Short mmCIF file of C-alpha atoms in Angstrom, two decimals:
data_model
loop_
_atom_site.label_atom_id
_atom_site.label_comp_id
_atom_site.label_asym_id
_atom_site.label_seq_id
_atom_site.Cartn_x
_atom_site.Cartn_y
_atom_site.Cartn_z
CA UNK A 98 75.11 96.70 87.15
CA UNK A 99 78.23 96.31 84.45
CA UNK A 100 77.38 97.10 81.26
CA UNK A 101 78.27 93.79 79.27
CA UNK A 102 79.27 95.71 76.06
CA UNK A 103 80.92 99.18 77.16
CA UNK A 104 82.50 99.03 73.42
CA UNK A 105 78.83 99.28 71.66
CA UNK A 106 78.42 102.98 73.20
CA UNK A 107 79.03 105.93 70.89
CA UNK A 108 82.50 107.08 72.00
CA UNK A 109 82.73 111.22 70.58
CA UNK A 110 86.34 111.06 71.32
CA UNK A 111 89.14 108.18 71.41
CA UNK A 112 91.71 110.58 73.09
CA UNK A 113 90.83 113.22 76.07
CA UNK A 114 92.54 114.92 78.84
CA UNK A 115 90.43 115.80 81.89
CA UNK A 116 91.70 118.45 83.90
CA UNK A 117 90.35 119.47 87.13
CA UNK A 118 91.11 121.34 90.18
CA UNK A 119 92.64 120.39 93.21
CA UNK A 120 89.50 122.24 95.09
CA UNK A 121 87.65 119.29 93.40
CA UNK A 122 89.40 116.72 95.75
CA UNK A 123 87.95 119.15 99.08
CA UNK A 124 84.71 117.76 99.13
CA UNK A 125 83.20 119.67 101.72
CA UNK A 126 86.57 120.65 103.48
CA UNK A 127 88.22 123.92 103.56
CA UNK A 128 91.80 122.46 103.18
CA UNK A 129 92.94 118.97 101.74
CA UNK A 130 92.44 115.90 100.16
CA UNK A 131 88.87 114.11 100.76
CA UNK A 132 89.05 110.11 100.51
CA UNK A 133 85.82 109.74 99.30
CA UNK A 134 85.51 112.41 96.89
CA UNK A 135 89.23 111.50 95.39
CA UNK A 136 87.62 107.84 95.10
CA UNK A 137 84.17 109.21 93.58
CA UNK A 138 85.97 111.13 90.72
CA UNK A 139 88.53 107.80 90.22
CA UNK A 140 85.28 105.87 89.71
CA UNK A 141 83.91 108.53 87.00
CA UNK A 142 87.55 108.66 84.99
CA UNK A 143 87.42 104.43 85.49
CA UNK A 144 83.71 104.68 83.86
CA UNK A 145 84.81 106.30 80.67
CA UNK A 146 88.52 104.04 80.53
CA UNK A 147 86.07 101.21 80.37
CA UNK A 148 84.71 102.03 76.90
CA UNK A 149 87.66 102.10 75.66
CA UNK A 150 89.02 105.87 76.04
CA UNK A 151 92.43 107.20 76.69
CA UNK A 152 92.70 109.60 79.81
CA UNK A 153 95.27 111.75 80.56
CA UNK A 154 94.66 113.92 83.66
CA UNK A 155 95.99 117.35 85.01
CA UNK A 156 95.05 118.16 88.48
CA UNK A 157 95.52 121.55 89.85
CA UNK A 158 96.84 122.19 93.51
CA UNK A 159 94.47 124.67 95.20
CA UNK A 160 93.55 122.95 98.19
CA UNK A 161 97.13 122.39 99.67
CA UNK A 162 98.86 125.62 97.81
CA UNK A 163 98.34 128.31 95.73
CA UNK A 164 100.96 130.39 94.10
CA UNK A 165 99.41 133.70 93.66
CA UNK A 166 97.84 133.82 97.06
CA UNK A 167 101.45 132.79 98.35
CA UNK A 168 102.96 135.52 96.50
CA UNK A 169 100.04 138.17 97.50
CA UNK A 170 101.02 137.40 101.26
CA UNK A 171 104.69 138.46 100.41
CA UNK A 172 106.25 135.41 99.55
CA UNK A 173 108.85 135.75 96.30
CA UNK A 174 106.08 134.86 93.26
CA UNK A 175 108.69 131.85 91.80
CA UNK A 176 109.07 130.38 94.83
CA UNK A 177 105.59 130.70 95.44
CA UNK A 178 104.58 128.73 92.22
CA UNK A 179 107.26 126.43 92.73
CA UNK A 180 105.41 125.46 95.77
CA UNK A 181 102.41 125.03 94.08
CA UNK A 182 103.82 122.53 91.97
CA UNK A 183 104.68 120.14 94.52
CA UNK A 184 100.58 120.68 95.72
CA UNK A 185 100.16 119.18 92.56
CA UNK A 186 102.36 116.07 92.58
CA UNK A 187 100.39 115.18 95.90
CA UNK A 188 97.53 115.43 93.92
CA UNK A 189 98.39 112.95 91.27
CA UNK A 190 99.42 110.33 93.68
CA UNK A 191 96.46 110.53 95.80
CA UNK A 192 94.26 109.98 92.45
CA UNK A 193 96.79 107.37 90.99
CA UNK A 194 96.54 105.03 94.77
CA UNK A 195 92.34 105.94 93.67
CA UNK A 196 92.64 104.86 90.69
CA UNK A 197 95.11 101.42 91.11
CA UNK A 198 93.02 100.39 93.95
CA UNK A 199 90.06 99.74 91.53
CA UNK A 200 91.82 98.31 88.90
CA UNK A 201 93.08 101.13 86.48
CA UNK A 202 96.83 101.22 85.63
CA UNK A 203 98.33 104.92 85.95
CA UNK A 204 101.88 106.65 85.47
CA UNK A 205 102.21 110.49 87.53
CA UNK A 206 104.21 111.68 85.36
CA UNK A 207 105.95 115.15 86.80
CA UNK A 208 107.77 118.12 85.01
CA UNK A 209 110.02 117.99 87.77
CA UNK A 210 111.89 115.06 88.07
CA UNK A 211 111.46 113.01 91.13
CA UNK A 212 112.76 109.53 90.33
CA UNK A 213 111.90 107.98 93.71
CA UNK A 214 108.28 108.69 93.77
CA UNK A 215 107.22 109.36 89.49
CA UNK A 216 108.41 109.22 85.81
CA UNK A 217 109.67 112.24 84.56
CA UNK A 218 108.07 113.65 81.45
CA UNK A 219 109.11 112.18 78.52
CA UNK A 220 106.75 112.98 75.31
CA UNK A 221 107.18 109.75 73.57
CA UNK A 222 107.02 107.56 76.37
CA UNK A 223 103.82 109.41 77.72
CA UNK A 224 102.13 108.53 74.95
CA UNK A 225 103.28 105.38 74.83
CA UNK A 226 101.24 104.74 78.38
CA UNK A 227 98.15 106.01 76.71
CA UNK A 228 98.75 103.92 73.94
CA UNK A 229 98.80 100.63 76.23
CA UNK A 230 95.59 102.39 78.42
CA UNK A 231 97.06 103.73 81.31
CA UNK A 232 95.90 106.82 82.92
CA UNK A 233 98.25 109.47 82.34
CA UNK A 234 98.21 111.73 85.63
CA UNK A 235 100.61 115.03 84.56
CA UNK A 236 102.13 116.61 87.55
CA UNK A 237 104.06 119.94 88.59
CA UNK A 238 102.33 121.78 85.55
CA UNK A 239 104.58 123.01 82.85
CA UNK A 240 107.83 122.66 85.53
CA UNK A 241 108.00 126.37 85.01
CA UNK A 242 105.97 129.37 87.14
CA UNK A 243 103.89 131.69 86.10
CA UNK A 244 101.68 129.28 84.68
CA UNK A 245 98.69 127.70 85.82
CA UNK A 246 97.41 123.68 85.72
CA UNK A 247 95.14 124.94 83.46
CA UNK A 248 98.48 126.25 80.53
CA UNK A 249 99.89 123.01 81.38
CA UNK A 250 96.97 121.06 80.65
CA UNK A 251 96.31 122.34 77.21
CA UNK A 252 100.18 122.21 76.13
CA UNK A 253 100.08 118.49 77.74
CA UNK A 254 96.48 117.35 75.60
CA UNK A 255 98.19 119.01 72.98
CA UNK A 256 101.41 117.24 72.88
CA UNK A 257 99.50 114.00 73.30
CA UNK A 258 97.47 114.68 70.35
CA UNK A 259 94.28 114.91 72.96
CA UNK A 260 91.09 115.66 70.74
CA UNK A 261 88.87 118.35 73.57
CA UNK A 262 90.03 119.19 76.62
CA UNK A 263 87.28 118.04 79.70
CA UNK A 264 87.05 120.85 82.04
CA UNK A 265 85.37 119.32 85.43
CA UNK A 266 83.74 122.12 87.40
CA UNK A 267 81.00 122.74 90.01
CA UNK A 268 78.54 123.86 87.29
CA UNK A 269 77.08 122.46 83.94
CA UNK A 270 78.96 124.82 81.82
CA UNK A 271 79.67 128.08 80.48
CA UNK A 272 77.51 131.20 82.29
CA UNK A 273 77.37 134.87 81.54
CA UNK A 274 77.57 135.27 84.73
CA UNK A 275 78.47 133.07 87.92
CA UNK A 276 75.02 131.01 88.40
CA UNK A 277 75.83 130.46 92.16
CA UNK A 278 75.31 134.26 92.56
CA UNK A 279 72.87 135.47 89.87
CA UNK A 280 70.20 133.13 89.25
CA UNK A 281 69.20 134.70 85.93
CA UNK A 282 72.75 133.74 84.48
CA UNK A 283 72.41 132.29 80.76
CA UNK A 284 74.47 129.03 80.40
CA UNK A 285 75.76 128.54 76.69
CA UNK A 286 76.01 125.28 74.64
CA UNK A 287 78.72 126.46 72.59
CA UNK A 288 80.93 129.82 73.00
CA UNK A 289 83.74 130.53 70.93
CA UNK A 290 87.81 130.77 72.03
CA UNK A 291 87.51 134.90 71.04
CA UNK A 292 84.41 135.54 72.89
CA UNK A 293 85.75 133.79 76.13
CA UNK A 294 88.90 136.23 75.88
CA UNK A 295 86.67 138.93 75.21
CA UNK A 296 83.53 138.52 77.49
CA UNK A 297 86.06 137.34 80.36
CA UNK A 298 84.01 134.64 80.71
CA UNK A 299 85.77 132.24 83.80
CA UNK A 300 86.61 129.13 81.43
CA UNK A 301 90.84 128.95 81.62
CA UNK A 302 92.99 131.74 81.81
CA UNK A 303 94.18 133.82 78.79
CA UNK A 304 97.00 132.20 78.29
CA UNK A 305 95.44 128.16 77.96
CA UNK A 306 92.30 129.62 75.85
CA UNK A 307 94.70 131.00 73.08
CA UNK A 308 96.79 128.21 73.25
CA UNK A 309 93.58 125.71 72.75
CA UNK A 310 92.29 128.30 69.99
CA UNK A 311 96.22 128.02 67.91
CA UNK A 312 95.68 124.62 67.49
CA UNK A 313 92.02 124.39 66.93
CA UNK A 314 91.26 121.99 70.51
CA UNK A 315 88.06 122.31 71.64
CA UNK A 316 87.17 122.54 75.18
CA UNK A 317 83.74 120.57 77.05
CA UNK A 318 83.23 122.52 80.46
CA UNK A 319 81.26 119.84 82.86
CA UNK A 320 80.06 119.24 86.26
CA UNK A 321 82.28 117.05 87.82
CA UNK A 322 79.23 116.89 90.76
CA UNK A 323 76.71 115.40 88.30
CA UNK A 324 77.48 111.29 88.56
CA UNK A 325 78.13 109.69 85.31
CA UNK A 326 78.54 113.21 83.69
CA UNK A 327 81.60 112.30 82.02
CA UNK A 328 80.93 109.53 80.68
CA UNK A 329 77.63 110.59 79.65
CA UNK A 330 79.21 113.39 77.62
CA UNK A 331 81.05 110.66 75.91
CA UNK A 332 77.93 108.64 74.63
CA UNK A 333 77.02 112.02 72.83
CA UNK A 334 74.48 112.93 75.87
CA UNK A 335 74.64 115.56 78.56
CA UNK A 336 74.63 119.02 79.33
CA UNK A 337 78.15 121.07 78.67
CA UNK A 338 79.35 123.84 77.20
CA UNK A 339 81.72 123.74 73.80
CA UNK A 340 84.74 126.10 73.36
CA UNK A 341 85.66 125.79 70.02
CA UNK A 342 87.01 128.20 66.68
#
């Protein structure tokens, strides 16, 4: 059933960028995109655009290519992560169809121009879709290799003035250890930036956690399994993990 008054829920944050990998869009596959699963997580990031929040989205590229593995099986490391860029544009444009067919307007909006097939990225006019509640889906990363989705998705939140970062993952949180392997892992509710770069703990690489900690942006690490667990966050419920100063 629709809630009749989505705007009466406690909304933490007006502005939020999810970011999640392209693994995420498996399912159960080894390889690829999964129709349903795309069309479950478009449902979730249409759950919390209903109350009123503005979304922008990275998507990482990991289930068509992956730059480092390319380059550990001898392929030239730019060309590599070049590659991996385009994984992401396809990506973005299965989750924009996703998201259009149920009603949510959406802009891909790629580092590397493209013209025919998605806006190029434009700072102003980015926000400018957010503004007007469209779904901001960023593309090819940072249009530069050697950096993850994960770089490019906390320069991107932070050049749309994004208040956390959403980190969607197969587990509620934050571990000491990884909870799939050692069932006596302790999840944490809140961790700092220093001891993720210290403890090694698997949040974002080095490179995205200092660039969250510069500018004081705190990161919620989800489970992007657990229906309704975005938007539940949202209404100030749920079980995450914090990265903050």
């Amino acid at each position: 059933m629709t809630d009749p008054n989505p705007s009466d829920h406690q909304v933490s944050y007006k502005r939020v960028l999810l970011k999640i990998s392209g693994e995420a869009l498996m399912g159960d596959q080894g390889y690829g995109l999964h129709p349903p699963t795309v069309e479950r997580i478009a449902q979730e990031v249409k759950s919390v655009h209903d109350m009123g929040v503005e979304i922008a989205m990275v998507i990482g590229g990991g289930n068509i290519f992956r730059g480092l593995q390319g380059s550990a099986q001898g392929m030239e490391r730019t060309t590599a992560d070049y590659m991996g860029m385009l994984a992401t544009v396809m990506n973005a444009l299965a989750m924009q169809s996703a998201l259009e067919t149920i009603g949510v307007f959406t802009r891909v909006i790629s580092a590397i121009p493209m013209d025919q097939i998605c806006e190029p990225y434009i700072r102003r006019r980015a926000v400018r879709h957010l503004e007007k509640g469209r779904v901001c889906i960023f593309a090819a990363g940072t249009g530069n290799p050697y950096f993850t989705t994960d770089t490019a998705a906390t320069l991107r939140a932070n050049e749309m003035s994004c208040e956390a970062i959403f980190k969607g993952t197969k587990v509620d949180g934050v571990y000491d250890a990884d909870p799939m392997l050692d069932p006596t892992a302790t999840r944490y509710d809140e961790v700092s930036y220093d001891d993720v770069l210290q403890k090694r703990l698997k949040v974002m690489d080095a490179s995205a956690i200092a660039l969250a900690r510069d500018n004081s942006l705190p990161i919620i690490v989800f489970s992007l399994d657990e229906p309704g667990g975005f938007r539940t966050i949202l209404e100030g419920k749920g079980t995450y993990t914090r990265v903050h100063g």
